[in-house]
PDB file of C-alpha atoms in Angstrom:
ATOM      1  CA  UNK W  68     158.862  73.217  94.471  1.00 51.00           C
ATOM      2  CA  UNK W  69     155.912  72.801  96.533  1.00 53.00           C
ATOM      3  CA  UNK W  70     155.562  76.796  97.190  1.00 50.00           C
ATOM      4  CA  UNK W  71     155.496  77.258  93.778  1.00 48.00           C
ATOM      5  CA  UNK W  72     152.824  74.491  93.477  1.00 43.00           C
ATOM      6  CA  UNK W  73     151.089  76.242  96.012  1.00 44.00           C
ATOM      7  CA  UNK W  74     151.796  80.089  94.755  1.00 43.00           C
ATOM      8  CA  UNK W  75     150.461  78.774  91.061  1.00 43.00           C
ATOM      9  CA  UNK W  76     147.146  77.579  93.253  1.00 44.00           C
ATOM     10  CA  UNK W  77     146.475  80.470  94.611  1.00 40.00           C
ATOM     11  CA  UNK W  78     147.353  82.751  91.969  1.00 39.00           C
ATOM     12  CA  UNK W  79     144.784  80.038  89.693  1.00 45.00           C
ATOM     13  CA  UNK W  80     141.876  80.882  92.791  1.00 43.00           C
ATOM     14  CA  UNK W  81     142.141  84.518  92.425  1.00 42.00           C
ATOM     15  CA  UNK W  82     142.388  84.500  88.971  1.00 37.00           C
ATOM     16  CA  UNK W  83     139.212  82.735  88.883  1.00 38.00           C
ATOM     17  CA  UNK W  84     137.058  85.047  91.626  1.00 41.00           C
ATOM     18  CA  UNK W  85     137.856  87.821  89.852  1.00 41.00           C
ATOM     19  CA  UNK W  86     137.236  86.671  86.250  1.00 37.00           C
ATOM     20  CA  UNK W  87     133.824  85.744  87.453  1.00 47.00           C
ATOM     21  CA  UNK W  88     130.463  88.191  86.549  1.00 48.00           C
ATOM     22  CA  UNK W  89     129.812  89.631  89.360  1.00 55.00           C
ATOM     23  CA  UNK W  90     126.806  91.879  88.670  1.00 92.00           C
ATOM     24  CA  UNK W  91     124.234  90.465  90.701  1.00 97.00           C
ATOM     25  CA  UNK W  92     121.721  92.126  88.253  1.00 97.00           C
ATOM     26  CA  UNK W  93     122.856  91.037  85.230  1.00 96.00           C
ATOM     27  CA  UNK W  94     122.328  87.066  86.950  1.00 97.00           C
ATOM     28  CA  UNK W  95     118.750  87.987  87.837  1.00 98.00           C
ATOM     29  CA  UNK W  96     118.242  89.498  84.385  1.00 98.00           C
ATOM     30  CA  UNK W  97     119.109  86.656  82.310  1.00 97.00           C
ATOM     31  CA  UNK W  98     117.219  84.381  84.675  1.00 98.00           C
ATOM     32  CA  UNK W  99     114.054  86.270  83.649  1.00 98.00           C
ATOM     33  CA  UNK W 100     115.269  85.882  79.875  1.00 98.00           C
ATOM     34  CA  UNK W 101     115.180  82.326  79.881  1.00 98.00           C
ATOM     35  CA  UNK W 102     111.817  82.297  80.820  1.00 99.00           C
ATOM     36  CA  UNK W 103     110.893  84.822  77.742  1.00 98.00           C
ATOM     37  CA  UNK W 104     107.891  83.320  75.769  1.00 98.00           C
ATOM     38  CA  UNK W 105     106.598  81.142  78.419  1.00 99.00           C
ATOM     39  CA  UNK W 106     103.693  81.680  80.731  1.00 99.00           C
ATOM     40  CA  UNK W 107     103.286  80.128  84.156  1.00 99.00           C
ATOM     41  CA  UNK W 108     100.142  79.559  86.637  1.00 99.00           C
ATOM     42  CA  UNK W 109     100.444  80.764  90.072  1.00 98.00           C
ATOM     43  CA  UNK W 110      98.281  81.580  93.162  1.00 96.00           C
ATOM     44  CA  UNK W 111      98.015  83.969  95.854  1.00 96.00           C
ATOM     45  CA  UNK W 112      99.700  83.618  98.926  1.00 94.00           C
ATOM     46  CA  UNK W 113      98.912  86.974 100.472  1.00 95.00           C
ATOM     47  CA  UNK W 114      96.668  88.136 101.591  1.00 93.00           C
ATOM     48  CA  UNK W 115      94.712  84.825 101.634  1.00 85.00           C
ATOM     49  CA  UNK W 116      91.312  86.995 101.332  1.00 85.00           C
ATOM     50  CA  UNK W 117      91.929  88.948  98.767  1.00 86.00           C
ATOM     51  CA  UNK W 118      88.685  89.724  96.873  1.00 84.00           C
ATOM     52  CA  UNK W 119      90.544  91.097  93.652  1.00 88.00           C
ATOM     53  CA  UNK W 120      92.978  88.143  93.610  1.00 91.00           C
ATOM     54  CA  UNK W 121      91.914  85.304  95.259  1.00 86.00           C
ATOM     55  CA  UNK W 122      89.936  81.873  93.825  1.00 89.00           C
ATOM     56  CA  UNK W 123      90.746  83.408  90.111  1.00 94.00           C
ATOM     57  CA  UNK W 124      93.213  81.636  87.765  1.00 97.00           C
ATOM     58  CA  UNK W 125      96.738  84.067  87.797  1.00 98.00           C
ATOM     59  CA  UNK W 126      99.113  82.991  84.744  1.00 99.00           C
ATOM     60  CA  UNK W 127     102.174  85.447  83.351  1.00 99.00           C
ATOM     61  CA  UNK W 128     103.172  85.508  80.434  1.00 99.00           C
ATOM     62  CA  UNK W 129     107.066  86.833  79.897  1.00 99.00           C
ATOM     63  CA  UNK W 130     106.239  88.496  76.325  1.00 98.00           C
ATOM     64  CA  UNK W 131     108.605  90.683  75.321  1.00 98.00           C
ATOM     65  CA  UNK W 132     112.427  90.029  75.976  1.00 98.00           C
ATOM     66  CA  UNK W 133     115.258  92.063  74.887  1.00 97.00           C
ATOM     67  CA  UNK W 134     118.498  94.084  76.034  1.00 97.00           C
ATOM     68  CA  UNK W 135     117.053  96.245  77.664  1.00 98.00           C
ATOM     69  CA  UNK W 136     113.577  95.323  78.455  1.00 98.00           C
ATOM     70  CA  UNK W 137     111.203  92.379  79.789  1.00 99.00           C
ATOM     71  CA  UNK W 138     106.944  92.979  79.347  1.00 98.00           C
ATOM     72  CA  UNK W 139     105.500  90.444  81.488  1.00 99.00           C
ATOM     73  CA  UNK W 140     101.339  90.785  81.303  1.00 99.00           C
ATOM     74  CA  UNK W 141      99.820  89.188  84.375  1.00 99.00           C
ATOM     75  CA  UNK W 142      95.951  88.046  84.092  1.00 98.00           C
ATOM     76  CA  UNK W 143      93.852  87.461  86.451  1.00 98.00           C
ATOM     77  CA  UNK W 144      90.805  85.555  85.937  1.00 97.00           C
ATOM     78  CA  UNK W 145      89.403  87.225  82.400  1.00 97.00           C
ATOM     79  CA  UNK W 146      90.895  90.618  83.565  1.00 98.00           C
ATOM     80  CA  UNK W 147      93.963  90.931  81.044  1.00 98.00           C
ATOM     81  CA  UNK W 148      94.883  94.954  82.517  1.00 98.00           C
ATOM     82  CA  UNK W 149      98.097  94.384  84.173  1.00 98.00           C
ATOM     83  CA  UNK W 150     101.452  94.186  82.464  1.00 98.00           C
ATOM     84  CA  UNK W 151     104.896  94.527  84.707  1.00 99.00           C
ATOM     85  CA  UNK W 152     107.374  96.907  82.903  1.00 99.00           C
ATOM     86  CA  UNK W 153     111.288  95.721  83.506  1.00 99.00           C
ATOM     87  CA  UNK W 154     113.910  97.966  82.358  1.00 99.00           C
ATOM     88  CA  UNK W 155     118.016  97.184  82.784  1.00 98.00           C
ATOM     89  CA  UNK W 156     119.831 100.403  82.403  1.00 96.00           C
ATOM     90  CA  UNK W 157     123.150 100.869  84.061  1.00 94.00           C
ATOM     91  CA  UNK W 158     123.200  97.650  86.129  1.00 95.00           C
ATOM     92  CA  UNK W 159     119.692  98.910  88.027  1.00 97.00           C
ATOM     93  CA  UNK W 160     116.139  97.569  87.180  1.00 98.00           C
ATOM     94  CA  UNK W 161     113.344  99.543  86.986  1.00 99.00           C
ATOM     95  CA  UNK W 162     109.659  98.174  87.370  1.00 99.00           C
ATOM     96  CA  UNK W 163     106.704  99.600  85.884  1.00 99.00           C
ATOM     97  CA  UNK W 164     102.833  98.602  86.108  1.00 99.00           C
ATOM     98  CA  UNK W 165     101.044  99.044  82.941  1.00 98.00           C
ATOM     99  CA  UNK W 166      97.515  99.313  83.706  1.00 98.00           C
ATOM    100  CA  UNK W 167      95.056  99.154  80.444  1.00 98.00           C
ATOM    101  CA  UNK W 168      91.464  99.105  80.178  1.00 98.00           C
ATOM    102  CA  UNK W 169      89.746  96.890  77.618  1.00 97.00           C
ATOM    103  CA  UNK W 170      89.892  99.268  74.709  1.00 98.00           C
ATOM    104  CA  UNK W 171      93.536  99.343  75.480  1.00 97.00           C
ATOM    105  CA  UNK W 172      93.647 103.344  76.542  1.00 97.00           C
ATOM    106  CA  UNK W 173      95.715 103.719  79.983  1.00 97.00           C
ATOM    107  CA  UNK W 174      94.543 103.899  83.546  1.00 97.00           C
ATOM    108  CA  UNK W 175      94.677 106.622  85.201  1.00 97.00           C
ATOM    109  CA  UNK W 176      96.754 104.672  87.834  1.00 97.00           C
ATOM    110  CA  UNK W 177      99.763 103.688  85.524  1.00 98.00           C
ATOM    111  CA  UNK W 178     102.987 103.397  85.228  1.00 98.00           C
ATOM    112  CA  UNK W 179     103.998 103.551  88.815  1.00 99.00           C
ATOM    113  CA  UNK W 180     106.901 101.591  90.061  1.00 99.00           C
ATOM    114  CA  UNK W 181     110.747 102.199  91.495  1.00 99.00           C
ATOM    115  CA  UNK W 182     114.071 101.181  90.347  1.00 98.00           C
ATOM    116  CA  UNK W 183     116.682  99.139  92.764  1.00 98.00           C
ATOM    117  CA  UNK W 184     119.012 101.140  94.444  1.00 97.00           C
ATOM    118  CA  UNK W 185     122.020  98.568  93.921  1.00 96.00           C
ATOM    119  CA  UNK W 186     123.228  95.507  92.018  1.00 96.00           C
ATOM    120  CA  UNK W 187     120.798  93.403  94.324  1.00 96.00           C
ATOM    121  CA  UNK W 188     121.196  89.861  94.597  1.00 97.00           C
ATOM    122  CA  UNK W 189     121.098  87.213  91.482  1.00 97.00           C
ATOM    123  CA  UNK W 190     117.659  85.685  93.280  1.00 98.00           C
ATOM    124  CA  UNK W 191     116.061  88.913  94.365  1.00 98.00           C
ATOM    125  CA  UNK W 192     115.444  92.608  93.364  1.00 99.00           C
ATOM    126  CA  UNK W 193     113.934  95.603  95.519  1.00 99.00           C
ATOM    127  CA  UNK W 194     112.067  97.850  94.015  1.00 99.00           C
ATOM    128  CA  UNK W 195     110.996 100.897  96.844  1.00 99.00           C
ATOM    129  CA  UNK W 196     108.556 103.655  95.466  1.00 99.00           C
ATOM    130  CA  UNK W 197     109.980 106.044  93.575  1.00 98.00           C
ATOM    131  CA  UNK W 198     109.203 109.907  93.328  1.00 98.00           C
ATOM    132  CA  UNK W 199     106.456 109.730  90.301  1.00 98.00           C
ATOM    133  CA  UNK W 200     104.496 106.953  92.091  1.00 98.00           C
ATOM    134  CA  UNK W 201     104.593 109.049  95.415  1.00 98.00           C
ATOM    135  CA  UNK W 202     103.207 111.812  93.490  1.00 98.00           C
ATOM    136  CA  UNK W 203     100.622 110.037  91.470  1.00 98.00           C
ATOM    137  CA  UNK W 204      99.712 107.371  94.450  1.00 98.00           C
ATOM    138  CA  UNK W 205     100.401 108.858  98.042  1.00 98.00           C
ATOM    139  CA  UNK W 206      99.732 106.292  99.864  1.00 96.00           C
ATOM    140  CA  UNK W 207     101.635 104.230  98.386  1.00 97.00           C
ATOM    141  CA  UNK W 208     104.981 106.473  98.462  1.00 98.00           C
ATOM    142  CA  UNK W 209     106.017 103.879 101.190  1.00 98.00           C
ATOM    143  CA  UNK W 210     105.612 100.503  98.724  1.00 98.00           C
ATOM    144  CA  UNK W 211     108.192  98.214  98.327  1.00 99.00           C
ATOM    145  CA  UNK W 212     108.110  96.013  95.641  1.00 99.00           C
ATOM    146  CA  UNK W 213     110.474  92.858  95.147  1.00 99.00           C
ATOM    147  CA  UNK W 214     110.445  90.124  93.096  1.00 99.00           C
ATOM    148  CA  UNK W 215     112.296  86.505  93.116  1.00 99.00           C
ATOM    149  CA  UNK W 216     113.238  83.939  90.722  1.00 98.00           C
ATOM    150  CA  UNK W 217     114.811  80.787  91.552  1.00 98.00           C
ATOM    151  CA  UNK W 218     114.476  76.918  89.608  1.00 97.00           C
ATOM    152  CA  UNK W 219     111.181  76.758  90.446  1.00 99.00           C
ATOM    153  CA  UNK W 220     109.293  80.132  91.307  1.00 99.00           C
ATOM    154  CA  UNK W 221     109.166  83.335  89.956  1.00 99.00           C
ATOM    155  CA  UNK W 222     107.083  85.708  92.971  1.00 99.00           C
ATOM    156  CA  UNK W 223     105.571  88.956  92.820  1.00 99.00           C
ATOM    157  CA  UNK W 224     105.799  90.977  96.419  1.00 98.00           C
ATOM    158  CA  UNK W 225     104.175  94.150  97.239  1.00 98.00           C
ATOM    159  CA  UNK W 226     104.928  95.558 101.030  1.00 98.00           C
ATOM    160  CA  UNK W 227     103.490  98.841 102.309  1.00 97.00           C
ATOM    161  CA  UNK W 228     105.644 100.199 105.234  1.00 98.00           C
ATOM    162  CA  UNK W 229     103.774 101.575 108.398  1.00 96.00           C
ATOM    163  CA  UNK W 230     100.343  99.717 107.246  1.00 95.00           C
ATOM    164  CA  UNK W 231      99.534  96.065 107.280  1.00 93.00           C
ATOM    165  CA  UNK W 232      99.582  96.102 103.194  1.00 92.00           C
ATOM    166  CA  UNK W 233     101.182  93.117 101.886  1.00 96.00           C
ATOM    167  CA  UNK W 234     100.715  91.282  98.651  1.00 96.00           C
ATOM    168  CA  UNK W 235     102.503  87.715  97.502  1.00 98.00           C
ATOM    169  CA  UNK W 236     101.770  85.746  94.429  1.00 98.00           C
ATOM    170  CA  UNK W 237     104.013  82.594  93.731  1.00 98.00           C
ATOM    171  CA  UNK W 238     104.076  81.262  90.274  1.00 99.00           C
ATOM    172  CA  UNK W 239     105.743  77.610  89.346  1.00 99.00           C
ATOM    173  CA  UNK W 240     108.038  77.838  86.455  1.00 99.00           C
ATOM    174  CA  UNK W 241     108.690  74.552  86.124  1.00 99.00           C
ATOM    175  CA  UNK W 242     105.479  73.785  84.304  1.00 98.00           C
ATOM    176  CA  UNK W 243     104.800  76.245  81.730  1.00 99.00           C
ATOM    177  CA  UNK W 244     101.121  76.448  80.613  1.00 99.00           C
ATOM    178  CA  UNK W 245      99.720  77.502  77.009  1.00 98.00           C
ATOM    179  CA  UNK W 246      99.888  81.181  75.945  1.00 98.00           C
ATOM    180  CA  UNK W 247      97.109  83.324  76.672  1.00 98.00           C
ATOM    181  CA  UNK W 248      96.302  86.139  74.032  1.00 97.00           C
ATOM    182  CA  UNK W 249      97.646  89.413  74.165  1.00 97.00           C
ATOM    183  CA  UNK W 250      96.625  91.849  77.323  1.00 98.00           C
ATOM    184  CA  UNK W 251      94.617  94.793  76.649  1.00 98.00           C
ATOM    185  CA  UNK W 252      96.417  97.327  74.971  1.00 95.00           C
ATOM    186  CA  UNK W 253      99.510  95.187  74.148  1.00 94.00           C
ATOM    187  CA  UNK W 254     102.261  97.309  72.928  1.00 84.00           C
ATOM    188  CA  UNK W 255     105.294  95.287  71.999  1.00 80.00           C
ATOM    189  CA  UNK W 256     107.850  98.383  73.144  1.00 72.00           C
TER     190      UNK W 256
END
């Protein structure tokens, strides 16, 4: 009786490891969903000098959820140019940057990014350069982007191989702030 005991155990342990989601991206995903009309404050870890970045208010906004895609503008200071681009197709995440200028025409740096080259993990995605930004950015064919989300932070990392290039900006989820207004050029998809 008691290897049957045991048998129905085991077979109980398996049954539930494999009935388990186990797309890694799919966990990350979602945890960006449930952040989806709320904005957060951050600041600017790296680098600490930055003349772009630093001593200027940085709040996201995650605007625009569905399916398929998540818009997340990032502002810094008065400057509303930047949006981040996520796209889920076949269990891979793509990031874009949508750069605008006030009249809401596009940069002529846009729309660079890279897609993950696997599931990733539920906390983390890596996004390296892919073949458009190497063509439209050189220098920056060796970026790797990656961003995190846990209970309490959502970062933003930037690392260019070979160079001392890095970029970090932590922002704390647990205390959304008020809405800004749209970023420049705001297109809902």
């Amino acid at each position: 009786m008691n290897k049957i005991h045991f048998f129905i155990f085991l077979l109980g342990c398996f049954t539930t490891s494999f009935s388990q989601d186990t797309n890694e991206a799919q966990h990350f995903w979602s945890s960006l969903q449930n952040l989806c009309g709320k904005s957060f404050e951050g600041s600017l870890e790296l680098p600490k000098d930055d003349e772009q970045f630093g001593g200027k208010r940085l709040v996201m906004h995650v605007r625009y959820c569905s399916d398929a895609k998540i818009k997340i503008p990032f502002f810094v200071g008065d400057d509303k140019s930047r949006t981040w681009v996520l796209t889920y197709k076949d269990n891979r995440i793509i990031l874009k940057h949508d750069h605008r200028h006030k009249d809401g025409s596009e940069d002529k740096i846009t729309q660079y990014g890279g897609a993950t080259t696997n599931v990733g993990q539920k906390g983390i995605q890596i996004f390296p350069a892919d073949e458009e930004t190497k063509k439209m950015i050189p220098a920056a064919s060796t970026n790797v982007w990656w961003i995190t989300v846990d209970d309490t932070t959502f970062t933003y990392n930037l690392r260019r191989l070979g160079t001392p290039r890095v970029f970090k900006v932590v922002m704390d989820i647990t205390k959304p702030v008020e809405n800004p207004d749209a970023p420049w050029g705001w297109v809902k998809d």
